[in-house]
Amino acid sequence: MSRRADLLDFAVLGLLHETPMHGYELRKRLNTALGAFRALSYGSLYPCLRELLGKGWIREATGAVEGPARGSTRARIVYELTADGKERFQTMADKAGPASWGDEEFDVHFAFFARTPTEVRLRILEGRRSRLEERLAIIREASVRNRERMDNYTAALQRHGEESTEREVRWLEELITAERKIRS
Amino acid sequence: MSRRADLLDFAVLGLLHETPMHGYELRKRLNTALGAFRALSYGSLYPCLRELLGKGWIREATGAVEGPARGSTRARIVYELTADGKERFQTMADKAGPASWGDEEFDVHFAFFARTPTEVRLRILEGRRSRLEERLAIIREASVRNRERMDNYTAALQRHGEESTEREVRWLEELITAERKIRS
DNA sequence: TTCGTCATGTAATGGGTTACATGATTAC
DNA sequence: GTAATCATGTAACCCATTACATGACGAA
């Protein structure tokens, strides 16, 4: 469960929550705003859009929602969220829990924290932290086990990975305490 | 060109350069030592091993190369590099250049820097640095362009990504100056 | 006139994960 | 006795990238 496609659905719905957009712009925002989808291709995005359309979560915006097409006469198809789509997005945001989440899942869900309940936010942040701590434990154990047969470069790479992960844990810790303050 | 499979070939060859190993252990080291392959499955590794065997780059080690099987009677197949395999690895390490490299390619090649010529090391490090700087430029431009419609959480995620990338650039800078000192 | 950007799509290929199959041993 | 780890593999499914097709505008 929880395929990559579901995450893309969620991300698209979330971006369209802000403002209606057409596919081309949607892709750019997915590539930059969200850490994941760094190399998302049209071959993935457009079929996804068609699917969301079929499910009734988005619709083609009629009328001049955005300014008229600049720079191209090719018809732009602007999509907007339907009521069902809003509901769907909220359901996904509300029931989110880091059951075997990777980096991408966290990044995307974090990007939409503004529309996520505090309780869920806390659960996600804490889940993320424990996953990173597991990863740290594995890295540290490996560097102890292979200390002798590891050259300087391998060691440097490992140390850098370790430090980055530690920094992210501290970052999460700050967010978690801030979140606890909000809750109380 | 330069498929994921090639990278796996390179990584396996590189690990076997250190010491003969069987598949199960190989996978563990690929999952921890190298940043990439964090979730490499046997479904990818064993076919790869078979392929390398067919190409004559690795062979089944005969005799008691490793201690006898502990904890299992199931026959372990220990692989070792052939002369051709060593040559192949060295060719891949020597002609490496970051033409459209992602994070994984860099990590794996970096892990084997000890067996990479200084000139190539420098080229790789500098290539990596410019890729990260491109990424930074994109992030920064995006955060300027979308400043208003970005909520606090999205902004925090973006800032964290920016800072991590900046740290990695500084890390690379240190490595580059160290490398230049070696060369001269 | 050519390159880059805007803009939307489709088809095929490649390949990685998931799930399955097997089986012995150690530790609780 | 049962869960976890060791250990090797195969087959199918999923799906993401890649390459292709189309077409116009602005700038150098």
Short mmCIF file of C-alpha atoms (C1' of nucleotides) in Angstrom, two decimals:
data_model
loop_
_atom_site.label_atom_id
_atom_site.label_comp_id
_atom_site.label_asym_id
_atom_site.label_seq_id
_atom_site.Cartn_x
_atom_site.Cartn_y
_atom_site.Cartn_z
CA MET A 1 0.00 0.00 0.00
CA SER A 2 0.91 3.66 -0.21
CA ARG A 3 2.47 3.57 -3.66
CA ARG A 4 4.47 6.43 -5.10
CA ALA A 5 1.40 7.32 -7.14
CA ASP A 6 -0.65 8.00 -3.99
CA LEU A 7 2.00 10.42 -2.84
CA LEU A 8 1.89 12.21 -6.18
CA ASP A 9 -1.91 12.42 -5.92
CA PHE A 10 -1.57 13.95 -2.49
CA ALA A 11 1.05 16.45 -3.63
CA VAL A 12 -0.99 17.56 -6.65
CA LEU A 13 -4.14 17.94 -4.58
CA GLY A 14 -2.17 19.92 -2.01
CA LEU A 15 -0.70 22.32 -4.55
CA LEU A 16 -4.06 22.86 -6.22
CA HIS A 17 -5.44 23.67 -2.79
CA GLU A 18 -3.50 26.92 -2.90
CA THR A 19 -4.49 28.00 -6.36
CA PRO A 20 -5.64 26.51 -9.69
CA MET A 21 -2.78 25.62 -12.01
CA HIS A 22 -2.02 23.93 -15.29
CA GLY A 23 0.17 20.87 -15.67
CA TYR A 24 3.30 22.60 -16.79
CA GLU A 25 3.41 24.88 -13.80
CA LEU A 26 2.37 22.09 -11.47
CA ARG A 27 5.42 20.13 -12.50
CA LYS A 28 7.78 23.02 -11.85
CA ARG A 29 6.40 23.48 -8.38
CA LEU A 30 6.61 19.75 -7.67
CA ASN A 31 10.26 19.83 -8.74
CA THR A 32 11.24 22.73 -6.53
CA ALA A 33 8.87 23.25 -3.64
CA LEU A 34 8.70 19.60 -2.65
CA GLY A 35 12.01 17.85 -2.00
CA ALA A 36 10.67 14.71 -3.61
CA PHE A 37 9.72 14.63 -7.29
CA ARG A 38 13.02 16.30 -8.12
CA ALA A 39 12.91 14.74 -11.56
CA LEU A 40 9.23 14.18 -12.15
CA SER A 41 8.47 13.80 -15.83
CA TYR A 42 5.38 14.68 -17.82
CA GLY A 43 5.02 11.02 -18.53
CA SER A 44 4.06 10.63 -14.88
CA LEU A 45 2.26 13.88 -14.24
CA TYR A 46 -0.25 14.01 -17.09
CA PRO A 47 -1.57 10.47 -16.61
CA CYS A 48 -1.91 11.31 -12.91
CA LEU A 49 -3.93 14.40 -13.76
CA ARG A 50 -6.20 12.37 -16.02
CA GLU A 51 -6.72 9.89 -13.21
CA LEU A 52 -7.58 12.57 -10.67
CA LEU A 53 -9.98 14.03 -13.21
CA GLY A 54 -11.65 10.63 -13.61
CA LYS A 55 -12.04 10.30 -9.87
CA GLY A 56 -13.69 13.71 -9.72
CA TRP A 57 -11.12 15.23 -7.37
CA ILE A 58 -10.10 17.92 -9.82
CA ARG A 59 -11.87 19.59 -12.71
CA GLU A 60 -10.92 21.78 -15.64
CA ALA A 61 -11.37 25.37 -14.59
CA THR A 62 -13.71 27.20 -16.92
CA GLY A 63 -13.44 30.89 -17.61
CA ALA A 64 -10.43 33.13 -17.10
CA VAL A 65 -9.27 31.83 -13.76
CA GLU A 66 -5.65 32.62 -14.47
CA GLY A 67 -4.59 35.43 -16.75
CA PRO A 68 -4.75 34.65 -20.46
CA ALA A 69 -2.05 32.39 -21.86
CA ARG A 70 1.22 34.27 -22.01
CA GLY A 71 3.95 33.16 -24.36
CA SER A 72 2.01 30.40 -26.02
CA THR A 73 -1.16 29.95 -28.01
CA ARG A 74 -1.33 26.29 -27.14
CA ALA A 75 -4.40 25.92 -24.99
CA ARG A 76 -3.51 25.67 -21.33
CA ILE A 77 -5.68 23.43 -19.23
CA VAL A 78 -6.06 24.90 -15.80
CA TYR A 79 -7.12 22.48 -13.10
CA GLU A 80 -8.86 23.26 -9.85
CA LEU A 81 -9.91 21.24 -6.84
CA THR A 82 -13.48 19.98 -6.53
CA ALA A 83 -15.25 19.68 -3.20
CA ASP A 84 -14.54 15.95 -3.30
CA GLY A 85 -10.90 16.68 -3.97
CA LYS A 86 -10.66 18.95 -0.94
CA GLU A 87 -12.24 16.28 1.18
CA ARG A 88 -9.91 13.63 -0.21
CA PHE A 89 -6.87 15.77 0.50
CA GLN A 90 -8.00 16.41 4.05
CA THR A 91 -8.60 12.71 4.66
CA MET A 92 -5.12 11.88 3.45
CA ALA A 93 -3.60 14.63 5.60
CA ASP A 94 -5.59 13.59 8.68
CA LYS A 95 -4.96 9.88 8.63
CA ALA A 96 -1.25 10.22 7.81
CA GLY A 97 1.12 8.20 9.96
CA PRO A 98 4.72 7.30 9.19
CA ALA A 99 4.30 3.57 8.74
CA SER A 100 7.54 2.77 6.92
CA TRP A 101 7.87 6.21 5.42
CA GLY A 102 10.84 7.20 3.33
CA ASP A 103 12.31 10.67 2.91
CA GLU A 104 9.90 11.62 0.16
CA GLU A 105 6.74 10.83 2.07
CA PHE A 106 7.92 12.93 4.97
CA ASP A 107 8.91 15.90 2.81
CA VAL A 108 5.59 16.02 1.00
CA HIS A 109 3.47 15.65 4.10
CA PHE A 110 5.57 18.23 5.89
CA ALA A 111 5.08 20.68 3.05
CA PHE A 112 1.34 20.60 3.77
CA PHE A 113 1.56 20.82 7.55
CA ALA A 114 -0.38 24.08 7.48
CA ARG A 115 -3.44 22.01 6.57
CA THR A 116 -2.66 19.15 8.95
CA PRO A 117 -4.00 18.87 12.53
CA THR A 118 -1.49 19.40 15.32
CA GLU A 119 -1.85 15.86 16.64
CA VAL A 120 -0.99 14.41 13.25
CA ARG A 121 1.89 16.81 12.85
CA LEU A 122 3.37 15.63 16.12
CA ARG A 123 2.94 11.99 15.18
CA ILE A 124 4.68 12.55 11.86
CA LEU A 125 7.56 14.52 13.35
CA GLU A 126 8.16 11.96 16.08
CA GLY A 127 7.91 9.09 13.64
CA ARG A 128 10.42 10.76 11.41
CA ARG A 129 12.76 11.30 14.30
CA SER A 130 12.74 7.67 15.32
CA ARG A 131 13.35 6.56 11.76
CA LEU A 132 16.38 8.84 11.57
CA GLU A 133 17.62 7.53 14.88
CA GLU A 134 17.35 3.98 13.61
CA ARG A 135 19.35 5.01 10.59
CA LEU A 136 21.95 6.62 12.82
CA ALA A 137 22.25 3.45 14.86
CA ILE A 138 22.85 1.42 11.71
CA ILE A 139 25.48 3.83 10.41
CA ARG A 140 27.28 3.91 13.74
CA GLU A 141 27.25 0.17 14.16
CA ALA A 142 28.58 -0.28 10.64
CA SER A 143 31.41 2.18 11.18
CA VAL A 144 32.44 0.34 14.34
CA ARG A 145 32.25 -3.08 12.69
CA ASN A 146 34.26 -2.07 9.63
CA ARG A 147 36.61 0.40 11.23
CA GLU A 148 39.83 -1.36 10.13
CA ARG A 149 39.03 -2.10 6.54
CA MET A 150 37.62 1.36 5.87
CA ASP A 151 39.81 3.89 4.06
CA ASN A 152 39.78 7.63 4.79
CA TYR A 153 37.35 8.53 2.02
CA THR A 154 34.77 5.94 2.94
CA ALA A 155 35.07 7.10 6.53
CA ALA A 156 34.66 10.74 5.50
CA LEU A 157 31.51 9.94 3.53
CA GLN A 158 30.09 8.03 6.46
CA ARG A 159 30.91 10.82 8.91
CA HIS A 160 29.29 13.37 6.66
CA GLY A 161 26.16 11.26 6.41
CA GLU A 162 26.13 10.85 10.15
CA GLU A 163 26.48 14.56 10.80
CA SER A 164 23.76 15.45 8.32
CA THR A 165 21.39 13.01 9.97
CA GLU A 166 22.26 14.35 13.42
CA ARG A 167 21.53 17.88 12.25
CA GLU A 168 18.18 16.80 10.92
CA VAL A 169 17.34 15.16 14.23
CA ARG A 170 18.10 18.41 16.03
CA TRP A 171 15.95 20.28 13.52
CA LEU A 172 13.09 17.90 14.20
CA GLU A 173 13.55 18.29 17.94
CA GLU A 174 13.05 22.03 17.65
CA LEU A 175 9.93 21.54 15.58
CA ILE A 176 8.58 19.00 18.04
CA THR A 177 9.00 21.26 21.07
CA ALA A 178 7.42 24.13 19.14
CA GLU A 179 4.52 21.87 18.23
CA ARG A 180 4.06 20.75 21.84
CA LYS A 181 3.88 24.36 22.89
CA ILE A 182 1.14 24.99 20.33
CA ARG A 183 -0.86 22.02 21.53
CA SER A 184 -0.85 23.11 25.16
CA MET B 1 23.63 5.46 -20.70
CA SER B 2 24.90 4.92 -17.20
CA ARG B 3 21.95 2.96 -15.93
CA ARG B 4 21.39 2.17 -12.29
CA ALA B 5 22.58 -1.36 -13.03
CA ASP B 6 26.02 -0.07 -14.06
CA LEU B 7 26.33 1.68 -10.76
CA LEU B 8 25.46 -1.50 -8.92
CA ASP B 9 28.08 -3.37 -10.94
CA PHE B 10 30.65 -0.77 -9.97
CA ALA B 11 29.71 -0.90 -6.30
CA VAL B 12 29.84 -4.70 -6.15
CA LEU B 13 33.20 -4.79 -7.92
CA GLY B 14 34.50 -2.14 -5.54
CA LEU B 15 33.40 -3.97 -2.41
CA LEU B 16 34.84 -7.27 -3.65
CA HIS B 17 38.10 -5.42 -4.25
CA GLU B 18 38.53 -5.23 -0.50
CA THR B 19 37.74 -8.84 0.29
CA PRO B 20 35.77 -11.79 -1.12
CA MET B 21 32.19 -11.92 0.11
CA HIS B 22 28.93 -13.78 -0.37
CA GLY B 23 25.72 -12.18 -1.57
CA TYR B 24 24.04 -11.82 1.77
CA GLU B 25 26.92 -9.88 3.28
CA LEU B 26 27.39 -7.87 0.10
CA ARG B 27 23.86 -6.62 0.39
CA LYS B 28 24.31 -5.52 3.97
CA ARG B 29 27.40 -3.55 3.09
CA LEU B 30 25.69 -1.99 0.08
CA ASN B 31 22.85 -0.91 2.36
CA THR B 32 25.04 0.69 5.00
CA ALA B 33 28.45 1.64 3.65
CA LEU B 34 27.16 3.23 0.46
CA GLY B 35 24.55 5.94 0.84
CA ALA B 36 22.78 4.68 -2.25
CA PHE B 37 21.21 1.23 -2.35
CA ARG B 38 19.57 1.93 0.98
CA ALA B 39 16.85 -0.56 0.13
CA LEU B 40 18.50 -2.87 -2.36
CA SER B 41 16.66 -6.16 -2.59
CA TYR B 42 17.93 -9.64 -3.34
CA GLY B 43 15.80 -9.53 -6.43
CA SER B 44 18.27 -6.99 -7.79
CA LEU B 45 21.50 -8.22 -6.26
CA TYR B 46 21.51 -11.90 -7.19
CA PRO B 47 20.72 -11.35 -10.88
CA CYS B 48 23.49 -8.76 -10.92
CA LEU B 49 25.93 -11.26 -9.42
CA ARG B 50 24.97 -13.81 -12.05
CA GLU B 51 25.58 -11.24 -14.75
CA LEU B 52 29.00 -10.29 -13.42
CA LEU B 53 29.83 -13.98 -13.25
CA GLY B 54 28.83 -14.38 -16.90
CA LYS B 55 31.03 -11.48 -17.91
CA GLY B 56 33.97 -13.05 -16.10
CA TRP B 57 34.51 -10.14 -13.73
CA ILE B 58 33.92 -12.22 -10.61
CA ARG B 59 34.25 -15.94 -9.86
CA GLU B 60 33.16 -18.29 -7.13
CA ALA B 61 35.95 -18.54 -4.63
CA THR B 62 37.05 -22.15 -4.17
CA GLY B 63 38.45 -23.46 -0.90
CA ALA B 64 38.04 -21.99 2.55
CA VAL B 65 38.49 -18.33 1.74
CA GLU B 66 36.22 -17.24 4.53
CA GLY B 67 35.76 -19.20 7.70
CA PRO B 68 33.26 -22.08 7.45
CA ALA B 69 29.60 -21.16 7.42
CA ARG B 70 28.46 -20.06 10.85
CA GLY B 71 24.84 -20.30 11.77
CA SER B 72 23.69 -21.96 8.60
CA THR B 73 24.34 -25.11 6.63
CA ARG B 74 22.98 -23.59 3.49
CA ALA B 75 25.92 -23.37 1.13
CA ARG B 76 27.34 -19.88 0.98
CA ILE B 77 28.71 -18.80 -2.34
CA VAL B 78 31.69 -16.56 -1.84
CA TYR B 79 32.60 -14.37 -4.78
CA GLU B 80 35.97 -12.86 -5.56
CA LEU B 81 37.27 -10.49 -8.23
CA THR B 82 39.00 -11.87 -11.31
CA ALA B 83 41.87 -10.05 -13.02
CA ASP B 84 39.37 -8.86 -15.64
CA GLY B 85 37.11 -7.62 -12.88
CA LYS B 86 39.88 -5.58 -11.31
CA GLU B 87 40.67 -4.07 -14.68
CA ARG B 88 37.01 -3.31 -15.29
CA PHE B 89 36.64 -1.63 -11.94
CA GLN B 90 39.72 0.49 -12.54
CA THR B 91 38.48 1.54 -15.97
CA MET B 92 35.17 2.62 -14.50
CA ALA B 93 36.93 4.52 -11.70
CA ASP B 94 39.38 6.20 -14.10
CA LYS B 95 36.96 7.40 -16.73
CA ALA B 96 34.37 8.61 -14.23
CA GLY B 97 33.06 12.11 -14.80
CA PRO B 98 29.89 13.64 -13.39
CA ALA B 99 27.91 13.97 -16.58
CA SER B 100 24.42 14.41 -15.16
CA TRP B 101 25.20 12.55 -11.96
CA GLY B 102 22.68 12.21 -9.18
CA ASP B 103 23.37 11.82 -5.48
CA GLU B 104 23.79 8.08 -5.72
CA GLU B 105 26.44 8.12 -8.41
CA PHE B 106 28.48 10.58 -6.43
CA ASP B 107 28.22 8.66 -3.18
CA VAL B 108 29.31 5.39 -4.72
CA HIS B 109 32.20 6.84 -6.64
CA PHE B 110 33.31 8.80 -3.60
CA ALA B 111 33.31 5.67 -1.51
CA PHE B 112 35.99 4.25 -3.80
CA PHE B 113 38.14 7.37 -4.02
CA ALA B 114 41.06 5.50 -2.48
CA ARG B 115 41.34 3.61 -5.76
CA THR B 116 40.67 6.65 -7.97
CA PRO B 117 43.40 8.89 -9.46
CA THR B 118 43.73 12.38 -7.98
CA GLU B 119 42.81 14.10 -11.25
CA VAL B 120 39.57 12.18 -11.47
CA ARG B 121 38.83 12.81 -7.80
CA LEU B 122 39.14 16.53 -8.37
CA ARG B 123 36.93 16.43 -11.44
CA ILE B 124 34.26 14.52 -9.54
CA LEU B 125 34.35 16.81 -6.51
CA GLU B 126 34.18 19.95 -8.62
CA GLY B 127 31.41 18.53 -10.76
CA ARG B 128 29.46 17.68 -7.65
CA ARG B 129 29.95 21.15 -6.28
CA SER B 130 28.59 22.83 -9.38
CA ARG B 131 25.58 20.54 -9.46
CA LEU B 132 24.81 21.47 -5.85
CA GLU B 133 25.22 25.12 -6.67
CA GLU B 134 22.76 24.80 -9.52
CA ARG B 135 20.35 23.16 -7.12
CA LEU B 136 20.85 25.99 -4.62
CA ALA B 137 20.13 28.56 -7.31
CA ILE B 138 16.88 26.81 -8.18
CA ILE B 139 15.79 26.59 -4.55
CA ARG B 140 16.61 30.24 -3.90
CA GLU B 141 14.87 31.46 -7.02
CA ALA B 142 11.79 29.43 -6.13
CA SER B 143 11.65 30.78 -2.59
CA VAL B 144 11.81 34.34 -3.92
CA ARG B 145 9.17 33.71 -6.57
CA ASN B 146 6.70 32.06 -4.19
CA ARG B 147 7.47 34.04 -1.06
CA GLU B 148 3.89 35.26 -0.51
CA ARG B 149 1.94 32.09 -1.12
CA MET B 150 4.30 29.98 1.01
CA ASP B 151 3.26 29.09 4.55
CA ASN B 152 5.70 28.77 7.46
CA TYR B 153 6.11 25.01 7.20
CA THR B 154 6.86 24.99 3.50
CA ALA B 155 9.34 27.78 4.12
CA ALA B 156 10.96 25.85 6.97
CA LEU B 157 11.36 22.77 4.77
CA GLN B 158 12.89 24.85 2.02
CA ARG B 159 15.29 26.59 4.41
CA HIS B 160 16.38 23.29 5.86
CA GLY B 161 17.06 21.91 2.40
CA GLU B 162 18.98 25.04 1.53
CA GLU B 163 21.12 24.86 4.65
CA SER B 164 21.89 21.18 4.15
CA THR B 165 23.01 21.84 0.61
CA GLU B 166 25.14 24.77 1.71
CA ARG B 167 26.81 22.60 4.32
CA GLU B 168 27.56 19.97 1.70
CA VAL B 169 29.10 22.60 -0.55
CA ARG B 170 31.41 23.68 2.29
CA TRP B 171 32.30 20.05 2.92
CA LEU B 172 33.21 19.64 -0.74
CA GLU B 173 35.26 22.82 -0.67
CA GLU B 174 37.43 21.42 2.12
CA LEU B 175 37.91 18.19 0.24
CA ILE B 176 38.81 20.07 -2.94
CA THR B 177 41.48 22.20 -1.28
CA ALA B 178 42.89 19.10 0.41
CA GLU B 179 42.97 17.36 -2.94
CA ARG B 180 44.72 20.28 -4.61
CA LYS B 181 47.39 20.18 -1.94
CA ILE B 182 47.95 16.49 -2.64
CA ARG B 183 48.30 17.12 -6.34
CA SER B 184 50.93 19.80 -6.00
"C1'" DT C 1 17.58 31.04 -38.09
"C1'" DT C 2 18.21 28.74 -34.30
"C1'" DC C 3 17.76 28.03 -29.55
"C1'" DG C 4 15.12 28.15 -25.29
"C1'" DT C 5 10.75 28.20 -23.11
"C1'" DC C 6 5.98 27.37 -22.95
"C1'" DA C 7 2.54 23.56 -23.24
"C1'" DT C 8 0.34 18.85 -23.64
"C1'" DG C 9 0.43 14.44 -24.39
"C1'" DT C 10 1.58 8.93 -25.73
"C1'" DA C 11 4.16 4.49 -26.08
"C1'" DA C 12 7.72 1.49 -24.95
"C1'" DT C 13 11.31 0.00 -22.38
"C1'" DG C 14 13.71 -1.01 -18.58
"C1'" DG C 15 14.38 -2.54 -14.14
"C1'" DG C 16 13.49 -2.50 -9.20
"C1'" DT C 17 10.52 -3.99 -5.43
"C1'" DT C 18 7.42 -7.31 -3.70
"C1'" DA C 19 6.07 -11.67 -2.84
"C1'" DC C 20 7.06 -16.27 -2.90
"C1'" DA C 21 9.83 -20.69 -2.10
"C1'" DT C 22 13.10 -23.24 0.89
"C1'" DG C 23 15.46 -24.61 5.03
"C1'" DA C 24 18.65 -24.80 8.94
"C1'" DT C 25 20.14 -22.78 13.41
"C1'" DT C 26 20.26 -19.93 17.57
"C1'" DA C 27 18.25 -17.58 21.26
"C1'" DC C 28 14.30 -16.64 24.27
"C1'" DG D 1 8.03 -23.82 20.20
"C1'" DT D 2 8.62 -19.77 17.89
"C1'" DA D 3 10.72 -15.77 16.32
"C1'" DA D 4 14.77 -13.97 14.14
"C1'" DT D 5 18.74 -14.37 11.43
"C1'" DC D 6 21.35 -16.59 8.03
"C1'" DA D 7 21.33 -17.67 3.00
"C1'" DT D 8 19.98 -18.06 -1.99
"C1'" DG D 9 17.19 -17.52 -5.50
"C1'" DT D 10 12.77 -16.72 -9.16
"C1'" DA D 11 8.71 -14.51 -11.29
"C1'" DA D 12 5.43 -11.01 -11.86
"C1'" DC D 13 3.88 -6.68 -11.35
"C1'" DC D 14 4.19 -1.95 -11.20
"C1'" DC D 15 5.47 2.24 -12.76
"C1'" DA D 16 8.82 5.87 -13.74
"C1'" DT D 17 11.83 7.57 -17.04
"C1'" DT D 18 12.88 8.12 -21.83
"C1'" DA D 19 11.98 9.23 -26.30
"C1'" DC D 20 8.94 10.82 -29.42
"C1'" DA D 21 5.22 13.97 -31.54
"C1'" DT D 22 3.38 18.67 -32.14
"C1'" DG D 23 3.40 23.68 -32.34
"C1'" DA D 24 4.07 28.58 -31.41
"C1'" DC D 25 6.58 32.58 -29.62
"C1'" DG D 26 10.60 35.55 -28.22
"C1'" DA D 27 15.23 36.56 -28.30
"C1'" DA D 28 19.95 36.53 -29.96
#
